[in-house]
mmCIF file of C-alpha atoms in Angstrom:
data_model
loop_
_atom_site.group_PDB
_atom_site.id
_atom_site.type_symbol
_atom_site.label_atom_id
_atom_site.label_comp_id
_atom_site.label_asym_id
_atom_site.label_seq_id
_atom_site.Cartn_x
_atom_site.Cartn_y
_atom_site.Cartn_z
ATOM 1 C CA SER A 1 -18.098 -16.266 0.756
ATOM 2 C CA GLU A 2 -21.685 -15.555 1.851
ATOM 3 C CA LEU A 3 -23.299 -12.371 3.097
ATOM 4 C CA THR A 4 -24.805 -13.126 6.513
ATOM 5 C CA TYR A 5 -25.360 -9.555 7.721
ATOM 6 C CA PRO A 6 -29.087 -8.790 8.120
ATOM 7 C CA ALA A 7 -30.554 -6.675 5.343
ATOM 8 C CA ASN A 8 -31.887 -3.218 6.151
ATOM 9 C CA LEU A 9 -33.461 -3.140 2.697
ATOM 10 C CA GLU A 10 -34.424 -6.294 0.820
ATOM 11 C CA ILE A 11 -36.053 -6.134 -2.611
ATOM 12 C CA GLU A 12 -36.565 -8.253 -5.719
ATOM 13 C CA SER A 13 -36.423 -5.863 -8.652
ATOM 14 C CA ARG A 14 -34.993 -5.990 -12.187
ATOM 15 C CA TYR A 15 -33.502 -2.543 -11.556
ATOM 16 C CA LEU A 16 -32.596 -0.933 -8.272
ATOM 17 C CA PRO A 17 -35.029 1.802 -7.223
ATOM 18 C CA LYS A 18 -33.876 5.091 -5.726
ATOM 19 C CA ILE A 19 -32.291 4.175 -2.403
ATOM 20 C CA ASP A 20 -32.240 6.516 0.591
ATOM 21 C CA PHE A 21 -28.642 5.877 1.600
ATOM 22 C CA PRO A 22 -27.485 6.658 5.133
ATOM 23 C CA THR A 23 -25.344 9.782 5.238
ATOM 24 C CA SER A 24 -22.527 8.117 7.193
ATOM 25 C CA GLY A 25 -21.101 4.707 8.077
ATOM 26 C CA ILE A 26 -20.620 1.626 5.903
ATOM 27 C CA VAL A 27 -23.183 0.674 3.261
ATOM 28 C CA GLY A 28 -23.124 -2.666 1.462
ATOM 29 C CA ILE A 29 -25.082 -3.159 -1.783
ATOM 30 C CA LYS A 30 -25.522 -6.706 -3.075
ATOM 31 C CA SER A 31 -27.342 -6.784 -6.394
ATOM 32 C CA PRO A 32 -26.962 -8.911 -9.571
ATOM 33 C CA LYS A 33 -24.965 -7.608 -12.507
ATOM 34 C CA GLY A 34 -26.905 -5.263 -14.747
ATOM 35 C CA THR A 35 -29.450 -4.180 -12.140
ATOM 36 C CA GLY A 36 -28.363 -0.540 -12.054
ATOM 37 C CA LYS A 37 -25.963 -0.288 -9.115
ATOM 38 C CA THR A 38 -24.069 2.523 -10.877
ATOM 39 C CA THR A 39 -27.261 4.384 -11.815
ATOM 40 C CA ALA A 40 -28.363 4.274 -8.163
ATOM 41 C CA LEU A 41 -25.189 6.189 -7.248
ATOM 42 C CA ILE A 42 -25.895 9.176 -9.517
ATOM 43 C CA PRO A 43 -28.248 11.048 -7.132
ATOM 44 C CA VAL A 44 -25.947 10.241 -4.193
ATOM 45 C CA VAL A 45 -22.981 11.813 -5.977
ATOM 46 C CA ALA A 46 -25.040 14.803 -7.165
ATOM 47 C CA SER A 47 -26.219 15.491 -3.612
ATOM 48 C CA ALA A 48 -22.674 15.201 -2.259
ATOM 49 C CA GLN A 49 -21.321 17.627 -4.840
ATOM 50 C CA ALA A 50 -24.116 20.100 -4.123
ATOM 51 C CA ASN A 51 -23.005 20.090 -0.488
ATOM 52 C CA ASN A 52 -19.262 20.353 -1.252
ATOM 53 C CA ARG A 53 -18.758 16.802 -0.045
ATOM 54 C CA PRO A 54 -15.882 15.004 -1.823
ATOM 55 C CA VAL A 55 -16.503 11.695 -3.562
ATOM 56 C CA LEU A 56 -13.708 9.163 -4.100
ATOM 57 C CA LEU A 57 -14.385 6.222 -6.423
ATOM 58 C CA LEU A 58 -11.962 3.310 -6.167
ATOM 59 C CA THR A 59 -11.790 0.287 -8.419
ATOM 60 C CA HIS A 60 -9.300 -2.283 -9.668
ATOM 61 C CA ARG A 61 -9.648 -1.679 -13.417
ATOM 62 C CA ILE A 62 -8.812 1.529 -15.265
ATOM 63 C CA GLN A 63 -11.371 1.169 -18.064
ATOM 64 C CA LEU A 64 -14.109 0.313 -15.573
ATOM 65 C CA GLY A 65 -13.143 3.305 -13.436
ATOM 66 C CA ARG A 66 -13.243 5.733 -16.346
ATOM 67 C CA PHE A 67 -16.659 4.454 -17.390
ATOM 68 C CA LEU A 68 -18.053 4.728 -13.854
ATOM 69 C CA CYS A 69 -16.677 8.246 -13.403
ATOM 70 C CA GLN A 70 -18.303 9.337 -16.642
ATOM 71 C CA ARG A 71 -21.623 7.834 -15.534
ATOM 72 C CA ILE A 72 -21.717 9.418 -12.084
ATOM 73 C CA GLY A 73 -20.166 12.760 -13.066
ATOM 74 C CA ILE A 74 -16.708 12.905 -11.476
ATOM 75 C CA ASN A 75 -13.173 13.170 -12.890
ATOM 76 C CA TRP A 76 -10.772 10.299 -13.460
ATOM 77 C CA ILE A 77 -7.285 10.760 -11.972
ATOM 78 C CA ASN A 78 -5.546 11.052 -15.363
ATOM 79 C CA GLU A 79 -7.713 14.002 -16.249
ATOM 80 C CA GLN A 80 -7.557 16.126 -13.108
ATOM 81 C CA PHE A 81 -6.080 15.885 -9.638
ATOM 82 C CA PRO A 82 -8.159 17.398 -6.835
ATOM 83 C CA LYS A 83 -7.405 21.095 -6.543
ATOM 84 C CA HIS A 84 -9.563 21.590 -3.466
ATOM 85 C CA PRO A 85 -10.642 19.267 -0.636
ATOM 86 C CA SER A 86 -14.198 19.247 -2.009
ATOM 87 C CA ASP A 87 -13.116 17.987 -5.456
ATOM 88 C CA SER A 88 -14.240 14.483 -6.399
ATOM 89 C CA LEU A 89 -12.051 11.883 -8.048
ATOM 90 C CA GLY A 90 -11.901 8.341 -9.371
ATOM 91 C CA LEU A 91 -8.774 6.223 -9.543
ATOM 92 C CA CYS A 92 -7.401 2.706 -9.659
ATOM 93 C CA LEU A 93 -6.321 1.285 -6.301
ATOM 94 C CA ASP A 94 -2.758 1.050 -7.655
ATOM 95 C CA SER A 95 -2.599 4.869 -7.397
ATOM 96 C CA MET A 96 -3.978 5.042 -3.858
ATOM 97 C CA TRP A 97 -0.579 6.000 -2.418
ATOM 98 C CA LYS A 98 -0.783 9.379 -4.186
ATOM 99 C CA LEU A 99 -3.674 10.588 -2.025
ATOM 100 C CA ASN A 100 -3.780 12.533 1.229
ATOM 101 C CA PRO A 101 -6.366 10.887 3.554
ATOM 102 C CA ALA A 102 -7.143 14.262 5.144
ATOM 103 C CA ASP A 103 -8.554 15.515 1.820
ATOM 104 C CA TRP A 104 -11.483 13.093 2.112
ATOM 105 C CA GLU A 105 -12.769 13.975 5.575
ATOM 106 C CA GLY A 106 -16.546 13.682 5.739
ATOM 107 C CA GLY A 107 -16.649 12.490 2.145
ATOM 108 C CA ILE A 108 -18.001 9.450 0.343
ATOM 109 C CA ILE A 109 -15.847 6.526 -0.797
ATOM 110 C CA ILE A 110 -17.348 4.247 -3.457
ATOM 111 C CA LEU A 111 -15.811 0.777 -3.811
ATOM 112 C CA ASP A 112 -17.188 -0.789 -6.979
ATOM 113 C CA GLU A 113 -16.793 -4.552 -7.470
ATOM 114 C CA VAL A 114 -15.439 -4.483 -3.942
ATOM 115 C CA GLU A 115 -14.729 -8.228 -3.729
ATOM 116 C CA GLN A 116 -12.360 -8.124 -6.699
ATOM 117 C CA SER A 117 -11.027 -4.699 -5.739
ATOM 118 C CA LEU A 118 -9.915 -5.842 -2.290
ATOM 119 C CA TRP A 119 -8.352 -8.991 -3.750
ATOM 120 C CA HIS A 120 -6.476 -6.745 -6.201
ATOM 121 C CA LEU A 121 -5.353 -4.498 -3.367
ATOM 122 C CA LEU A 122 -3.908 -7.408 -1.396
ATOM 123 C CA HIS A 123 -2.619 -9.750 -4.108
ATOM 124 C CA SER A 124 -2.235 -8.081 -7.503
ATOM 125 C CA SER A 125 1.271 -8.015 -8.961
ATOM 126 C CA THR A 126 0.670 -4.458 -10.242
ATOM 127 C CA CYS A 127 0.494 -3.241 -6.619
ATOM 128 C CA LYS A 128 3.579 -5.182 -5.528
ATOM 129 C CA LYS A 129 6.181 -2.402 -5.574
ATOM 130 C CA LYS A 130 4.092 0.075 -3.562
ATOM 131 C CA ARG A 131 1.758 -2.288 -1.726
ATOM 132 C CA LEU A 132 2.777 -1.112 1.765
ATOM 133 C CA ALA A 133 2.193 2.553 0.886
ATOM 134 C CA ILE A 134 -1.070 1.678 -0.875
ATOM 135 C CA LEU A 135 -2.384 -0.327 2.087
ATOM 136 C CA ASN A 136 -1.358 2.338 4.598
ATOM 137 C CA THR A 137 -3.082 5.094 2.630
ATOM 138 C CA PHE A 138 -6.173 2.953 2.061
ATOM 139 C CA GLN A 139 -6.503 2.145 5.769
ATOM 140 C CA GLN A 140 -5.945 5.744 6.841
ATOM 141 C CA THR A 141 -8.448 7.056 4.298
ATOM 142 C CA ILE A 142 -11.174 4.586 5.329
ATOM 143 C CA ALA A 143 -10.616 5.392 9.016
ATOM 144 C CA ARG A 144 -10.538 9.171 8.419
ATOM 145 C CA VAL A 145 -13.766 9.117 6.406
ATOM 146 C CA ILE A 146 -15.604 7.066 9.046
ATOM 147 C CA GLU A 147 -14.383 9.118 12.023
ATOM 148 C CA THR A 148 -15.468 12.355 10.309
ATOM 149 C CA ASN A 149 -19.033 11.086 9.649
ATOM 150 C CA GLY A 150 -18.289 10.130 6.071
ATOM 151 C CA LEU A 151 -19.786 7.271 4.083
ATOM 152 C CA ILE A 152 -18.283 4.106 2.584
ATOM 153 C CA ILE A 153 -20.358 2.432 -0.161
ATOM 154 C CA ALA A 154 -19.212 -1.106 -1.015
ATOM 155 C CA GLN A 155 -21.117 -2.777 -3.837
ATOM 156 C CA ASP A 156 -20.778 -6.080 -5.635
ATOM 157 C CA ALA A 157 -22.988 -8.728 -7.201
ATOM 158 C CA ASP A 158 -21.133 -11.202 -4.980
ATOM 159 C CA LEU A 159 -20.774 -9.085 -1.850
ATOM 160 C CA SER A 160 -19.716 -11.202 1.127
ATOM 161 C CA ASP A 161 -18.908 -10.897 4.817
ATOM 162 C CA ILE A 162 -15.214 -10.809 3.868
ATOM 163 C CA SER A 163 -15.403 -7.303 2.400
ATOM 164 C CA ILE A 164 -17.682 -5.882 5.086
ATOM 165 C CA ASP A 165 -15.562 -7.389 7.883
ATOM 166 C CA TYR A 166 -12.374 -6.003 6.342
ATOM 167 C CA LEU A 167 -13.780 -2.487 6.008
ATOM 168 C CA GLN A 168 -14.998 -2.586 9.609
ATOM 169 C CA LYS A 169 -11.498 -3.514 10.788
ATOM 170 C CA LEU A 170 -9.957 -0.702 8.759
ATOM 171 C CA ALA A 171 -12.446 1.772 10.224
ATOM 172 C CA ASN A 172 -11.046 0.847 13.643
ATOM 173 C CA CYS A 173 -14.336 1.386 15.450
ATOM 174 C CA GLU A 174 -17.553 -0.459 16.220
ATOM 175 C CA ILE A 175 -19.904 0.266 13.354
ATOM 176 C CA GLU A 176 -22.974 -1.619 12.191
ATOM 177 C CA PRO A 177 -23.163 -1.774 8.376
ATOM 178 C CA TRP A 178 -26.319 -0.816 6.484
ATOM 179 C CA ILE A 179 -27.080 -3.556 3.945
ATOM 180 C CA ALA A 180 -29.301 -3.539 0.848
ATOM 181 C CA ILE A 181 -29.916 -6.780 -1.062
ATOM 182 C CA ASP A 182 -31.670 -7.199 -4.397
ATOM 183 C CA ARG A 183 -32.625 -10.863 -4.806
ATOM 184 C CA TRP A 184 -33.788 -10.557 -8.412
ATOM 185 C CA GLN A 185 -32.492 -13.270 -10.760
ATOM 186 C CA PRO A 186 -32.932 -13.608 -14.534
ATOM 187 C CA ALA A 187 -35.408 -16.201 -15.770
ATOM 188 C CA ARG A 188 -32.565 -18.091 -17.429
ATOM 189 C CA GLY A 189 -28.800 -17.838 -17.401
ATOM 190 C CA TRP A 190 -26.366 -17.492 -20.243
ATOM 191 C CA ASP A 191 -25.479 -20.319 -22.595
ATOM 192 C CA VAL A 192 -21.788 -20.976 -21.966
ATOM 193 C CA HIS A 193 -19.464 -23.210 -23.969
ATOM 194 C CA PHE A 194 -16.016 -24.106 -22.653
ATOM 195 C CA TYR A 195 -13.216 -24.829 -25.110
ATOM 196 C CA ASP A 196 -11.229 -27.510 -23.313
ATOM 197 C CA SER A 197 -7.831 -26.538 -24.667
ATOM 198 C CA LEU A 198 -5.022 -24.083 -24.004
ATOM 199 C CA ASN A 199 -5.005 -23.298 -27.735
ATOM 200 C CA PRO A 200 -7.754 -20.794 -28.621
ATOM 201 C CA THR A 201 -7.669 -21.552 -32.367
ATOM 202 C CA ALA A 202 -11.074 -23.257 -32.272
ATOM 203 C CA LEU A 203 -12.563 -20.333 -30.379
ATOM 204 C CA ILE A 204 -11.221 -17.830 -32.912
ATOM 205 C CA HIS A 205 -12.575 -19.973 -35.752
ATOM 206 C CA GLN A 206 -16.016 -19.829 -34.114
ATOM 207 C CA LEU A 207 -15.591 -16.068 -33.765
ATOM 208 C CA GLU A 208 -15.045 -15.827 -37.535
ATOM 209 C CA LEU A 209 -18.205 -17.834 -38.216
ATOM 210 C CA ASP A 210 -20.269 -15.705 -35.844
ATOM 211 C CA LEU A 211 -19.000 -12.466 -37.365
ATOM 212 C CA ARG A 212 -19.771 -13.685 -40.894
ATOM 213 C CA ALA A 213 -23.269 -14.590 -39.689
ATOM 214 C CA GLY A 214 -23.738 -10.984 -38.561
ATOM 215 C CA HIS A 215 -23.613 -11.595 -34.812
ATOM 216 C CA LYS A 216 -22.245 -8.966 -32.448
ATOM 217 C CA CYS A 217 -19.169 -10.350 -30.709
ATOM 218 C CA TYR A 218 -17.382 -9.129 -27.604
ATOM 219 C CA VAL A 219 -13.832 -10.397 -27.083
ATOM 220 C CA THR A 220 -11.770 -10.031 -23.926
ATOM 221 C CA THR A 221 -8.264 -11.426 -23.382
ATOM 222 C CA ASP A 222 -5.733 -11.479 -20.564
ATOM 223 C CA SER A 223 -3.096 -9.600 -22.568
ATOM 224 C CA ARG A 224 -2.740 -6.930 -25.239
ATOM 225 C CA SER A 225 0.252 -8.376 -27.088
ATOM 226 C CA GLY A 226 1.355 -11.841 -28.119
ATOM 227 C CA ARG A 227 -0.015 -14.365 -30.598
ATOM 228 C CA TYR A 228 -3.492 -14.356 -29.055
ATOM 229 C CA GLY A 229 -3.443 -10.900 -27.457
ATOM 230 C CA SER A 230 -6.190 -8.356 -28.079
ATOM 231 C CA ASP A 231 -4.101 -6.260 -30.521
ATOM 232 C CA THR A 232 -3.242 -9.327 -32.604
ATOM 233 C CA ILE A 233 -6.840 -10.559 -32.755
ATOM 234 C CA ASP A 234 -8.010 -7.036 -33.643
ATOM 235 C CA ARG A 235 -5.572 -6.820 -36.575
ATOM 236 C CA TYR A 236 -6.504 -10.322 -37.726
ATOM 237 C CA ILE A 237 -10.232 -9.608 -37.733
#
């Protein structure tokens, strides 16, 4: 669960500076949440598009993927399929089987939240029906990009050897990863309270109190429907 690869770039900064990424190979970015990993990708994507180099963003969550695509300036799969090999695209790993690996030769693949994304690829129930096709396409795409001097960018606040090792195996060649690590940490962490119960009634009661007090509240659930799903809580509030 640790990252033991030596760092080519090691900093301690609240926000990532402009990084001179290698133009090919595997790049690993380990940086705390909220330090600007997505912002650091914007000039990389702009340069790739200026040189007709396709960019493929892969993630495990649709809403996250749409947000990232909007930030870095590429299309999400629901909005536009690639019409030409140089078109860029973002999609959830569940849809990986729809792609042709040859379309991404010499391109850039961005794996955001790579630790969770690879877990999703290998274990998520939403990939179950097409997992073999998804894994085959993923492996072929990684290998094709690497063998045509393309670039794989894997980034995560918790980046570990597991992800880098796995990508190296998929590339099917000896390749030394380029690693950047930002060791910045906030002065203090978050205050976290655990409600030791399977019944979230007490949590929702606290939510009511906080809303009445004028606090901004962010609520996330593991389902949309049901008694305590996001739709139900939304209607209740």
